[in-house]
Tab-separated table of C-alpha atoms in Angstrom:
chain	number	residue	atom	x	y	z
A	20	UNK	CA	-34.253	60.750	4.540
A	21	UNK	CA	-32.677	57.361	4.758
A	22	UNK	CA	-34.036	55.675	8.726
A	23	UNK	CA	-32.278	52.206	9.856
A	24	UNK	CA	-34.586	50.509	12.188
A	25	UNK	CA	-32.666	47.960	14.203
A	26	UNK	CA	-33.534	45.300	17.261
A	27	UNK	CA	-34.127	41.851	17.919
A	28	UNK	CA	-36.573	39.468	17.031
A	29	UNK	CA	-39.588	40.934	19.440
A	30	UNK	CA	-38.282	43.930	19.966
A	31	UNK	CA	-41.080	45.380	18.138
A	32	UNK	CA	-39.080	46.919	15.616
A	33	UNK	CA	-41.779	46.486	12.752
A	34	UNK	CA	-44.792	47.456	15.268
A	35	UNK	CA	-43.044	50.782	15.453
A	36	UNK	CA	-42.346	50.606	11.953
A	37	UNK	CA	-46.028	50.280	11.340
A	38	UNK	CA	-46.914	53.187	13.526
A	39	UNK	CA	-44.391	55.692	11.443
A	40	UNK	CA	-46.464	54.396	8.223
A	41	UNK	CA	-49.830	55.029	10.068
A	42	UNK	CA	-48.624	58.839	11.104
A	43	UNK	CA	-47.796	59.224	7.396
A	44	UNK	CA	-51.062	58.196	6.005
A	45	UNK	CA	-52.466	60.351	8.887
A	46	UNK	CA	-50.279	63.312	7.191
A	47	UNK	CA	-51.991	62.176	3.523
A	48	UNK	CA	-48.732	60.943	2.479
A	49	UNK	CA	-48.772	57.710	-0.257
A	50	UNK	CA	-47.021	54.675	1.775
A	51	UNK	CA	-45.498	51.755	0.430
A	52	UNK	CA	-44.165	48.451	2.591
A	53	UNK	CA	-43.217	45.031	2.259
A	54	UNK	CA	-44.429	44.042	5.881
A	55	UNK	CA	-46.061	41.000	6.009
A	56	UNK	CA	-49.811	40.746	6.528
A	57	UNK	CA	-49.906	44.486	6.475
A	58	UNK	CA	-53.889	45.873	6.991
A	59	UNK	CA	-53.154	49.683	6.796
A	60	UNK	CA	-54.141	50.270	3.308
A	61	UNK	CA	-50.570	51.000	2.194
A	62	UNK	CA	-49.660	49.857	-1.387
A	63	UNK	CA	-46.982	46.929	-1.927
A	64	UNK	CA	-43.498	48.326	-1.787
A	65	UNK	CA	-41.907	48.294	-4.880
A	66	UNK	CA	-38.144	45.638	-5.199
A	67	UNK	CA	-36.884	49.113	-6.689
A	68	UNK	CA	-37.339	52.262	-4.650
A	69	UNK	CA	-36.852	54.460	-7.744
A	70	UNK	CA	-40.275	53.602	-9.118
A	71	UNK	CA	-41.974	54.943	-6.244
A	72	UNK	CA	-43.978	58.506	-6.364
A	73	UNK	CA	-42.025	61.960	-5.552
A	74	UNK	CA	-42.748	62.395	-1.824
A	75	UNK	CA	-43.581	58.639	-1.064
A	76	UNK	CA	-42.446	56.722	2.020
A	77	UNK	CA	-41.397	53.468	1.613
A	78	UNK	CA	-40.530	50.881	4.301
A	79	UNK	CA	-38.261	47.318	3.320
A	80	UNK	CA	-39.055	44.866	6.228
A	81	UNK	CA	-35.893	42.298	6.340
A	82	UNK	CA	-33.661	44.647	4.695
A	83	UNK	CA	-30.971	42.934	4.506
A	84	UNK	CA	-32.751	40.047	2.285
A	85	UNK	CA	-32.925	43.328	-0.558
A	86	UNK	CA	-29.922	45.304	0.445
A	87	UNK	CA	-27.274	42.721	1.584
A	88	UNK	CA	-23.874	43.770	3.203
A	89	UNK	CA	-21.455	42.471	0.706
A	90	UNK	CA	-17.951	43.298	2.568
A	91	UNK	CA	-16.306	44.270	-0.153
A	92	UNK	CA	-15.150	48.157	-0.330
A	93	UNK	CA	-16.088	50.979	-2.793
A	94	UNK	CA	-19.077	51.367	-4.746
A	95	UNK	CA	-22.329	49.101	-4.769
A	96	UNK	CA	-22.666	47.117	-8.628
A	97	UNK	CA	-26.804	47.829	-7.180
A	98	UNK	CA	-28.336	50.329	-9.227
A	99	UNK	CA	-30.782	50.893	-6.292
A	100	UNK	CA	-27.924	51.393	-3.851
A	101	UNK	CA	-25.206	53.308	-5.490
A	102	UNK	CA	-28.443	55.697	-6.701
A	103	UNK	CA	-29.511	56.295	-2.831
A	104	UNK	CA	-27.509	59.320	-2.987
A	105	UNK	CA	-30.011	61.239	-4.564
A	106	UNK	CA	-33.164	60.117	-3.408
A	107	UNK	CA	-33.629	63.200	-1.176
A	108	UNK	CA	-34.550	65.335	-4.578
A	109	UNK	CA	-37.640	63.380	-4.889
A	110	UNK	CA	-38.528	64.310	-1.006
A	111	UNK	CA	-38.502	60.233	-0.353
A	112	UNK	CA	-38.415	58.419	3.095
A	113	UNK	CA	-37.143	55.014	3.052
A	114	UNK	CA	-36.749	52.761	6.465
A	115	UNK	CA	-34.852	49.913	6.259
A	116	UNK	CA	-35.564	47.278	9.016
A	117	UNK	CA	-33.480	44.744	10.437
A	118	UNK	CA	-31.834	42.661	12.932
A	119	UNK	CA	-28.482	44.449	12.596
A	120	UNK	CA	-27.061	47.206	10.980
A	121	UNK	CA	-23.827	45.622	9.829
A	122	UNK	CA	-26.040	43.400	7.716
A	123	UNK	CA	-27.074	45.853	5.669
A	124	UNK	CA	-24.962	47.163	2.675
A	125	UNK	CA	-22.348	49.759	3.856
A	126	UNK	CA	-23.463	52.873	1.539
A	127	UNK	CA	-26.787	52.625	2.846
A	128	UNK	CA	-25.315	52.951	6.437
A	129	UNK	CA	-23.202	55.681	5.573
A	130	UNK	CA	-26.044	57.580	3.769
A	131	UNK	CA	-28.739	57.172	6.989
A	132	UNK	CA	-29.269	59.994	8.921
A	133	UNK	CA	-31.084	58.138	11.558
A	134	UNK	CA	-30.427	55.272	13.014
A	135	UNK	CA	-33.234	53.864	15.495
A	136	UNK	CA	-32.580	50.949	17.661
A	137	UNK	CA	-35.283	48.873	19.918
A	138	UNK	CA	-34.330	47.302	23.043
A	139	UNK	CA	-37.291	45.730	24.634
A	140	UNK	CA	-37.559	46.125	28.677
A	141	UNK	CA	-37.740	42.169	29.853
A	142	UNK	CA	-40.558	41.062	27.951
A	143	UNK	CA	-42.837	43.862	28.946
A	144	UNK	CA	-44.848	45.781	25.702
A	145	UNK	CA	-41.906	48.494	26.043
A	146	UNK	CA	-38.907	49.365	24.987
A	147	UNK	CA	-36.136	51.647	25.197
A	148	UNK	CA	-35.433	53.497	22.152
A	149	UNK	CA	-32.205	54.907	21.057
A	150	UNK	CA	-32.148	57.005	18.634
A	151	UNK	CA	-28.640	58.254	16.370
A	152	UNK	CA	-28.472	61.078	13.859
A	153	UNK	CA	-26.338	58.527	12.018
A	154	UNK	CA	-25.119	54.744	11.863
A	155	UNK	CA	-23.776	53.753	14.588
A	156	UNK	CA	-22.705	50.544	16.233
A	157	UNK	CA	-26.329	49.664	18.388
A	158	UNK	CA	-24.902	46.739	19.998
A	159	UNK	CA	-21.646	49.237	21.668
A	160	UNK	CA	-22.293	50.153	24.979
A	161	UNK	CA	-20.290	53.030	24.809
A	162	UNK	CA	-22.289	53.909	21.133
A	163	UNK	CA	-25.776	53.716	23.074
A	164	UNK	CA	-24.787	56.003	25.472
A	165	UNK	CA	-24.240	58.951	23.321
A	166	UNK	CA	-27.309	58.100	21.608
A	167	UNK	CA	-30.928	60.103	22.437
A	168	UNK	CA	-32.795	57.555	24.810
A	169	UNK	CA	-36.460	57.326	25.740
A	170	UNK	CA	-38.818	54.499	26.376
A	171	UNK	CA	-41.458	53.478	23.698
A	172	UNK	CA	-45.332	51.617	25.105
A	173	UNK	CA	-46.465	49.423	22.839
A	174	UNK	CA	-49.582	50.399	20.876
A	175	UNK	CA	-52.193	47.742	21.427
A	176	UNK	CA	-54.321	49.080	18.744
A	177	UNK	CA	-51.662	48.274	16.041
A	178	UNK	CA	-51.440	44.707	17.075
A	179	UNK	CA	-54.147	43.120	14.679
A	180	UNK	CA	-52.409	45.550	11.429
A	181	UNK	CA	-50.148	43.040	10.269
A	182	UNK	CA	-48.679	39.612	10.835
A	183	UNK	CA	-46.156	38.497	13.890
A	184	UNK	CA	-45.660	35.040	15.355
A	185	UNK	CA	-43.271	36.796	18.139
A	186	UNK	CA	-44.986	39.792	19.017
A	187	UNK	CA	-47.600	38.377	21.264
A	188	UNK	CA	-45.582	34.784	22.513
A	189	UNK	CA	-42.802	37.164	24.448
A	190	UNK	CA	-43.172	36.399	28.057
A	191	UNK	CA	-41.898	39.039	31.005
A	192	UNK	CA	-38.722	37.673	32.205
A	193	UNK	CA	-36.876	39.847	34.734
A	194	UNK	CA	-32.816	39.729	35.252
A	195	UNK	CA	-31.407	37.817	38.481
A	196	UNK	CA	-30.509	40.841	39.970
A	197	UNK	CA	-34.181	42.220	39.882
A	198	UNK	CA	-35.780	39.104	41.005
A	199	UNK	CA	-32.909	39.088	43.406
A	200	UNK	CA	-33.191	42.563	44.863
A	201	UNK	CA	-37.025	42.126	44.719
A	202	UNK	CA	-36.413	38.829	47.400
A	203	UNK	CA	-34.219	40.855	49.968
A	204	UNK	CA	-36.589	43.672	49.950
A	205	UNK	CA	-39.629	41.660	50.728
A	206	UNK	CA	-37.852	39.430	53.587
A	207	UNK	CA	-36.623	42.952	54.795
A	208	UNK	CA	-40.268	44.137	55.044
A	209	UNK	CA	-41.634	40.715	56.325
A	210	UNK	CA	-38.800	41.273	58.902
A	211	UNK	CA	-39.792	45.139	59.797
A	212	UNK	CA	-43.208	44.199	60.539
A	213	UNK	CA	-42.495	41.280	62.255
A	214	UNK	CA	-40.357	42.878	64.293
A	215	UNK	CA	-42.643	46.214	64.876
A	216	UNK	CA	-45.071	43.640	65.793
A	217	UNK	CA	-42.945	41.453	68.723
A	218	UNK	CA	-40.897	44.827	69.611
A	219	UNK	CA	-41.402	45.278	73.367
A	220	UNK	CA	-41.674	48.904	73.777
A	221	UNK	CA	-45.010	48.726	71.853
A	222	UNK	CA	-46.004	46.807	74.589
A	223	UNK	CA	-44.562	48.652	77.605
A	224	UNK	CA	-46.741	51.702	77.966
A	225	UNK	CA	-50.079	49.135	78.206
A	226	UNK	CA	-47.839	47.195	80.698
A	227	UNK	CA	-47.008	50.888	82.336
A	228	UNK	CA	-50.184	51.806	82.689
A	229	UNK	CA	-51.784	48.130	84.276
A	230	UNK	CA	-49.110	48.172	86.571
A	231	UNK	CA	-49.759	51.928	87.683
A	232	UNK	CA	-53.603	51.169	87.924
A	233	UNK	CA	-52.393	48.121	89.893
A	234	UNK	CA	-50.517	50.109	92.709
A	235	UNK	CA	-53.338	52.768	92.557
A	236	UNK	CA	-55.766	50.382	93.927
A	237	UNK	CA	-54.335	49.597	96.904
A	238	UNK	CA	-52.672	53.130	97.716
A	239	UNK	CA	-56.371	54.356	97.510
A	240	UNK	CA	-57.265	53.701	101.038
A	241	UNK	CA	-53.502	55.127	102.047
A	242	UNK	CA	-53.709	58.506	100.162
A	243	UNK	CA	-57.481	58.624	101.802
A	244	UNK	CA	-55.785	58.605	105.117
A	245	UNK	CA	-53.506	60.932	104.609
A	246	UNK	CA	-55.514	63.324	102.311
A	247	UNK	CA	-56.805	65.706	105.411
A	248	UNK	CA	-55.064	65.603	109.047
A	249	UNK	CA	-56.632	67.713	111.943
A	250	UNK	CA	-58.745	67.287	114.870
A	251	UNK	CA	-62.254	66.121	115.196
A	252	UNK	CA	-64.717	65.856	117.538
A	253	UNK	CA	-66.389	62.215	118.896
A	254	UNK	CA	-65.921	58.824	117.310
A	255	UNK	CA	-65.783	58.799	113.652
A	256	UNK	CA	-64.752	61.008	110.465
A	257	UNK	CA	-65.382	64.458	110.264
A	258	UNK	CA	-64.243	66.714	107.155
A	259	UNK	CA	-61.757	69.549	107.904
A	260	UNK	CA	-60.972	72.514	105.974
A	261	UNK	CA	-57.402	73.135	105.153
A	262	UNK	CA	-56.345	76.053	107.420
A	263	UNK	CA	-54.705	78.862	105.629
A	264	UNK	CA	-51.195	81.118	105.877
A	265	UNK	CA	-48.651	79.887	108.075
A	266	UNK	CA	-51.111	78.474	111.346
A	267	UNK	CA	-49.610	76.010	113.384
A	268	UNK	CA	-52.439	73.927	111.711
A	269	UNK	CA	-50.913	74.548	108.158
A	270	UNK	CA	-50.254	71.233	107.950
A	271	UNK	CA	-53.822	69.440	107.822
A	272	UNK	CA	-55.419	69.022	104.100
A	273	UNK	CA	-59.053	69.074	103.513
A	274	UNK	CA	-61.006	65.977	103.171
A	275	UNK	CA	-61.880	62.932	105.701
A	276	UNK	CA	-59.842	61.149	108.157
A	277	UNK	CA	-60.054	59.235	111.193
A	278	UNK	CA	-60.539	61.899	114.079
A	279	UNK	CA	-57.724	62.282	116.441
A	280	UNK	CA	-58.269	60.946	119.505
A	281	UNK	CA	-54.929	60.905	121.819
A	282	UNK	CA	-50.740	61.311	120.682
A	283	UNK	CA	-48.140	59.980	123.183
A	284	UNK	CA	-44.377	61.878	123.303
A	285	UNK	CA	-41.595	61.784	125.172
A	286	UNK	CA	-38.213	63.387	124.520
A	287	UNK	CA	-37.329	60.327	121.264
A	288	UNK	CA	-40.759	59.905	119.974
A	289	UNK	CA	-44.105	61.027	119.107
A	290	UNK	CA	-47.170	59.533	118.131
A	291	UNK	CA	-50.843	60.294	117.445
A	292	UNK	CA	-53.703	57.449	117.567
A	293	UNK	CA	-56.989	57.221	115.935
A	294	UNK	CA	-60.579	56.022	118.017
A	295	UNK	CA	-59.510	52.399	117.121
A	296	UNK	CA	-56.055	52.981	118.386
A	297	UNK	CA	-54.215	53.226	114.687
A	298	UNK	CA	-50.969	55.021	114.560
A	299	UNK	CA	-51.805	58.510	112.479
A	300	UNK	CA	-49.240	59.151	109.777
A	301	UNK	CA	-47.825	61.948	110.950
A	302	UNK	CA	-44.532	63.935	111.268
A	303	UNK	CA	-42.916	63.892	114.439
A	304	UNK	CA	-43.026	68.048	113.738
A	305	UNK	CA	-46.957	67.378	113.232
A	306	UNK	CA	-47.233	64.836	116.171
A	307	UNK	CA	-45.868	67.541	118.491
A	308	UNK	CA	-47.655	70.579	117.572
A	309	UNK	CA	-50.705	68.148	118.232
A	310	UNK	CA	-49.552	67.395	121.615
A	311	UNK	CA	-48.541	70.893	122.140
A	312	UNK	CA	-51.335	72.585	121.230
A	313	UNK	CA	-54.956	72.563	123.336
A	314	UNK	CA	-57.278	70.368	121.888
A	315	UNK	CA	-60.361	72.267	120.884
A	316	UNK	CA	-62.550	69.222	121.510
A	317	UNK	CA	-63.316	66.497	124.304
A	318	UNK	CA	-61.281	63.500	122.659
A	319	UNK	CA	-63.071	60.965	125.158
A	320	UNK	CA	-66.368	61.992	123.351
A	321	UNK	CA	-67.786	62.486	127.007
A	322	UNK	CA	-69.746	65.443	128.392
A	323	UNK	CA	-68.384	67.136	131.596
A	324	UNK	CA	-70.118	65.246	134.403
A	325	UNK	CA	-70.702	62.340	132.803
A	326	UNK	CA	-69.347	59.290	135.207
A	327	UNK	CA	-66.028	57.711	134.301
């Protein structure tokens, strides 16, 4: 099978080059390359494929240096080249790296049947691999997209197995529009929490709830006055029991109060006092039922026969 291996200077093109040749010695398979520097054990490739064993793979780094594109049409005058044709009798592999397919001679691209290209992903030790069952044009949008895509990590391990100067220099760099899009996303975050963090309504039910303990504090001495109405007996409080059904009592609620000591009518108004003379807050309904009803005690507080 005849593999073009395509990308850019620090694309990692020969890194993945040298993992194909590591998989084949893996598999027991002789390998032969030209790659520079290369620490794999593989044997030097020879300038003329033909002389390498039946079932070999070989792999021609800077291709194009060997193989040239010549632009002119027909037949190779290579030996190497026009005899490509048959190499897949001997049950040869033979990759042919380089920076662009067009600069390789044109029977070799018509005799591939796989093309691989490397696109790195901004600097980072990936790259997106697309992968053709045959030439095609890598730097065609349109080409790419009907190609088989997936993303290729870097294998550290392979890093020491042969010689680059560009491999390990490439420095991330993202596109505007990611840097860009990164910006407005973090000054729309700073902005969320700044405003989740000013926002009033986080801040109302704490306000809510000081003001209602506020106007419970002074309503406390209120609600005690009005908790239990009825009628007691002498100077001071007295606790009442809330009289039950439908007594003309029903009104008083249990707890302690200023007794009742004395309510005033006429035919406009009522009113009932306490023993220091404070107006009771009570409905004129409540005031008059007072009045009209007997009081049970003495309100004067004085025994019959005691001197006025």
């Amino acid at each position: 099978m005849i593999t073009i291996l395509t990308g850019v200077p620090g694309s990692g093109k020969t890194l993945y080059a040298v993992q194909m040749l590591q998989k084949a010695m893996g598999e027991g398979r002789e390998c032969f390359t030209d790659i520079e520097g290369c620490k794999l054990g593989c044997a030097e490739a020879p300038e003329d494929w033909r002389d390498a064993p039946d079932g070999a793979l070989l792999v021609y780094d800077e291709a194009h240096q060997s193989f040239p594109a010549t632009g002119k049409a027909g037949l190779s005058n290579d030996p190497r080249v026009r005899d490509l044709d048959e190499h897949r009798h001997r049950g040869l592999d033979l990759v042919f790296i380089t920076q662009a397919s067009t600069r390789l001679h044109h029977d070799i691209r018509k005799l591939a049947s796989e093309h691989i290209h490397l696109q790195r992903v901004f600097g980072t030790p990936a790259a997106s691999v697309f992968r053709h069952a045959r030439a095609f044009n890598e730097n065609d949008k349109a080409d790419r997209e009907t190609a088989d895509q997936s993303t290729w990590s870097f294998p550290r391990k392979l890093y020491g197995t042969y010689s680059s100067a560009v491999m390990h220099t490439a420095r991330v760099r993202l596109p505007r529009k990611v840097v860009g899009a990164f910006l407005v996303a973090g000054v729309l975050l700073a902005w969320a929490v700044y405003s989740l963090s000013t926002n009033d309504f986080l801040h109302e039910p704490q306000a809510a709830q000081a003001a209602a303990g506020q106007a419970a504090e002074p309503a406390a001495p209120a609600a005690a006055e009005s908790q239990s109405l009825g009628f007691a007996s002498g100077e001071g409080d007295q606790e009442v029991e809330k009289p039950k059904g439908r007594g003309p009592y029903r009104w008083a609620r249990s707890g302690v109060l200023p007794a009742v000591q004395g309510c005033i009518s006429n035919a406009s108004r009522c009113m009932c006092f306490d023993g220091s003379g404070r107006a009771l807050d009570l409905t004129e309904a409540e005031c008059r039922r007072a009045v009209t009803r007997p009081m049970p005690i003495n309100i004067g507080g004085r025994r019959r026969g005691d001197s006025m």
